[in-house]
């Protein structure tokens, strides 16, 4: 069965304290792995798509990486405005459906 | 460029009433998805359309739920009759390729 597991469930960081979020997946035939950011009361906002092991994408303080079993979202020198829930999702081949993890709730304190 | 538009943003209704949620996808997108988000179950796909045709409704919880897409710029999700356990945030998303873009959601409360 296709599965996406994110860890930790919640993460509290001091401003400037770098860390990583994990997304491990089990899917038969990965078509793509997606990272979204969700702020309270809003819909998920697209961040990155990764298609193959070894691929990396960067955006400001965020960097996403992909292996054959997991993806990491690295946050370098975070700021309070990076506080949000980060969601990981996978697309399986021969389907148009995204399977979402339950997210990591990140809080960055000044 | 307008993103996905959903209405209403908040809906409070009483058990047994009919509820209709509305979605306008991004112009040019050919796939539309309806999701439900709760604290307990996270984001769940209810149904999706491709070129206005329902492709997979296996996530629709019961016959009380129905969805339509009469044209490329409009879709509805209807719950009749509504129950308290339907309380959740309902999201609509649209896509052209693989990347789905989400609307702001409708927070539904069934009393």
Coordinates of C-alpha atoms in Angstrom, one line a residue:
Chain A
X1 CA 0.0 0.0 0.0
X2 CA 1.3 3.5 -0.9
X3 CA 2.3 5.4 2.2
X4 CA 3.8 8.7 3.1
X5 CA 5.2 9.4 6.6
X6 CA 6.5 12.7 7.8
X7 CA 8.7 13.4 10.9
X8 CA 8.8 15.0 13.3
X9 CA 5.1 15.9 13.7
X10 CA 6.1 19.2 15.3
X11 CA 9.4 21.1 15.4
X12 CA 10.3 24.2 17.4
X13 CA 13.4 26.2 16.3
X14 CA 15.1 29.4 17.4
X15 CA 15.6 31.9 14.6
X16 CA 18.8 31.0 12.8
X17 CA 18.8 27.4 14.0
X18 CA 19.0 25.2 10.9
X19 CA 17.2 21.8 10.7
X20 CA 15.6 19.2 8.4
X21 CA 12.2 17.7 8.0
X22 CA 11.8 14.2 6.8
X23 CA 9.4 12.5 4.4
X24 CA 9.7 8.8 3.9
X25 CA 7.6 7.1 1.3
X26 CA 6.5 3.7 0.0
X27 CA 5.1 3.8 -3.5
X28 CA 5.1 1.5 -6.5
X29 CA 6.6 3.6 -9.2
X30 CA 7.3 7.2 -8.1
X31 CA 6.2 9.8 -10.6
X32 CA 7.1 12.7 -8.4
X33 CA 7.4 14.0 -4.9
X34 CA 6.0 17.3 -3.9
X35 CA 6.5 19.7 -1.0
X36 CA 3.8 22.2 0.0
X37 CA 3.6 24.8 2.7
X38 CA 0.4 25.5 4.5
X39 CA -0.3 28.5 6.7
X40 CA -3.2 28.5 9.2
X41 CA -6.5 29.1 7.5
X42 CA -5.1 28.8 4.0
X43 CA -4.7 26.2 1.3
X44 CA -1.4 24.4 0.7
X45 CA 1.0 26.4 -1.3
X46 CA 3.3 24.6 -3.8
X47 CA 7.0 24.7 -3.1
X48 CA 8.9 22.0 -5.0
X49 CA 8.6 19.0 -7.2
X50 CA 11.4 16.3 -7.2
X51 CA 11.3 13.6 -9.9
X52 CA 14.4 11.3 -9.4
X53 CA 16.8 10.2 -6.7
X54 CA 19.7 12.7 -6.3
X55 CA 17.7 15.7 -7.4
X56 CA 17.8 18.9 -5.4
X57 CA 15.7 22.1 -5.5
X58 CA 16.3 25.3 -3.6
X59 CA 14.1 28.3 -2.8
X60 CA 15.4 31.0 -0.4
X61 CA 16.1 29.3 2.9
X62 CA 14.6 26.0 1.8
X63 CA 16.3 23.1 0.0
X64 CA 14.6 19.8 -0.9
X65 CA 16.5 16.6 -1.6
X66 CA 15.3 13.1 -2.8
X67 CA 16.6 9.6 -2.4
X68 CA 14.9 6.3 -3.4
X69 CA 13.1 6.1 0.0
X70 CA 12.9 9.6 1.4
X71 CA 13.0 13.3 0.9
X72 CA 14.4 16.0 3.2
X73 CA 13.4 19.6 3.4
X74 CA 16.4 21.5 4.8
X75 CA 15.7 24.9 6.4
X76 CA 18.8 27.1 6.7
X77 CA 18.8 29.9 9.2
X78 CA 15.0 30.0 9.5
X79 CA 13.0 33.1 10.3
X80 CA 9.7 33.4 12.2
X81 CA 7.9 33.8 8.8
X82 CA 9.0 30.3 7.9
X83 CA 6.6 29.0 10.6
X84 CA 3.9 26.8 8.9
X85 CA 3.0 23.2 8.3
X86 CA 5.0 21.6 5.6
X87 CA 3.3 18.8 3.7
X88 CA 4.9 16.1 1.5
X89 CA 3.0 14.2 -1.2
X90 CA 3.8 11.6 -3.8
X91 CA 2.4 10.8 -7.2
X92 CA 2.4 7.1 -8.2
X93 CA 2.8 6.1 -11.9
X94 CA -0.5 5.5 -13.8
X95 CA -2.5 7.6 -11.4
X96 CA -3.4 11.3 -11.1
X97 CA -3.7 11.2 -7.4
X98 CA -1.5 12.8 -4.8
X99 CA -1.0 10.9 -1.6
X100 CA -0.2 13.3 1.3
X101 CA 1.6 12.9 4.5
X102 CA 0.2 14.4 7.7
X103 CA 2.7 17.2 7.8
X104 CA 5.3 18.7 10.1
X105 CA 4.2 21.8 12.0
X106 CA 7.2 24.1 12.2
X107 CA 7.4 27.0 14.7
X108 CA 10.4 29.4 14.5
X109 CA 10.8 31.7 17.5
X110 CA 12.7 35.1 17.4
Chain B
X1 CA -3.7 36.0 -12.3
X2 CA -6.4 34.7 -10.1
X3 CA -5.8 31.4 -8.3
X4 CA -8.4 28.7 -7.5
X5 CA -11.5 30.4 -6.1
X6 CA -13.8 28.8 -3.6
X7 CA -17.0 29.9 -2.0
X8 CA -18.3 30.2 0.6
X9 CA -15.2 30.5 2.8
X10 CA -17.2 29.6 5.9
X11 CA -20.4 27.7 6.2
X12 CA -22.3 26.9 9.3
X13 CA -25.4 24.7 9.0
X14 CA -27.6 22.4 10.9
X15 CA -27.6 18.6 10.7
X16 CA -29.8 17.4 7.9
X17 CA -29.4 20.5 5.7
X18 CA -28.1 20.5 2.2
X19 CA -24.7 22.1 1.7
X20 CA -23.2 23.1 -1.6
X21 CA -19.5 24.1 -2.0
X22 CA -18.3 25.9 -5.1
X23 CA -15.0 26.0 -7.0
X24 CA -13.6 27.9 -9.9
X25 CA -10.3 26.4 -11.1
X26 CA -7.4 28.2 -12.7
X27 CA -8.1 29.1 -16.3
X28 CA -6.5 26.5 -18.6
X29 CA -6.2 23.8 -16.1
X30 CA -7.8 20.5 -17.2
X31 CA -7.9 18.6 -13.9
X32 CA -9.9 19.4 -10.7
X33 CA -9.6 17.8 -7.3
X34 CA -11.8 18.0 -4.2
X35 CA -10.1 17.3 -0.8
X36 CA -11.2 17.2 2.8
X37 CA -8.8 18.1 5.6
X38 CA -9.3 17.2 9.3
X39 CA -6.9 17.0 12.2
X40 CA -7.4 13.3 12.6
X41 CA -7.1 12.2 8.9
X42 CA -5.1 15.0 7.2
X43 CA -5.8 15.7 3.6
X44 CA -8.0 13.2 1.8
X45 CA -8.8 13.1 -1.9
X46 CA -12.6 12.8 -2.4
X47 CA -12.9 13.0 -6.1
X48 CA -11.2 14.3 -9.2
X49 CA -12.2 15.3 -12.7
X50 CA -10.2 15.3 -15.9
X51 CA -11.6 17.5 -18.8
X52 CA -14.8 17.8 -16.8
X53 CA -15.3 14.0 -16.5
X54 CA -15.2 12.3 -13.0
X55 CA -12.3 9.9 -13.1
X56 CA -12.1 8.6 -9.5
X57 CA -14.7 9.1 -6.8
X58 CA -13.4 6.3 -4.5
X59 CA -12.7 8.8 -1.8
X60 CA -16.3 10.0 -1.5
X61 CA -17.3 8.8 1.9
X62 CA -21.0 8.1 1.3
X63 CA -23.8 8.5 -1.1
X64 CA -24.6 11.7 0.7
X65 CA -21.7 13.3 -1.1
X66 CA -21.9 14.2 -4.8
X67 CA -19.8 16.3 -7.1
X68 CA -20.4 17.8 -10.6
X69 CA -18.3 19.7 -13.1
X70 CA -20.7 21.1 -15.7
X71 CA -18.0 23.1 -17.5
X72 CA -14.2 23.8 -17.4
X73 CA -14.6 26.8 -15.1
X74 CA -17.0 25.5 -12.4
X75 CA -17.4 22.6 -10.0
X76 CA -19.7 21.9 -7.0
X77 CA -19.5 19.5 -4.1
X78 CA -22.8 18.8 -2.5
X79 CA -23.6 17.1 0.9
X80 CA -27.2 16.1 1.4
X81 CA -28.1 15.6 4.2
X82 CA -25.2 17.0 6.2
X83 CA -24.0 15.4 9.5
X84 CA -21.8 16.8 12.3
X85 CA -19.0 14.4 11.2
X86 CA -18.8 16.2 7.9
X87 CA -17.3 19.2 9.7
X88 CA -13.9 19.9 8.1
X89 CA -12.1 22.2 5.7
X90 CA -12.8 21.3 2.0
X91 CA -10.3 22.3 -0.6
X92 CA -10.5 22.4 -4.3
X93 CA -7.3 22.1 -6.4
X94 CA -6.6 22.3 -10.1
X95 CA -3.7 21.3 -12.3
X96 CA -2.5 21.3 -15.9
X97 CA 0.4 18.9 -15.5
X98 CA 1.4 17.2 -12.2
X99 CA 1.4 20.2 -9.9
X100 CA -1.8 20.9 -8.1
X101 CA -2.7 24.4 -7.0
X102 CA -5.1 24.7 -4.1
X103 CA -7.8 27.2 -3.3
X104 CA -8.3 28.8 0.1
X105 CA -10.8 26.2 1.3
X106 CA -14.3 26.2 2.8
X107 CA -14.5 25.7 6.5
X108 CA -17.7 23.7 7.1
X109 CA -19.3 23.4 10.5
X110 CA -22.4 21.1 10.8
X111 CA -24.2 21.6 14.2

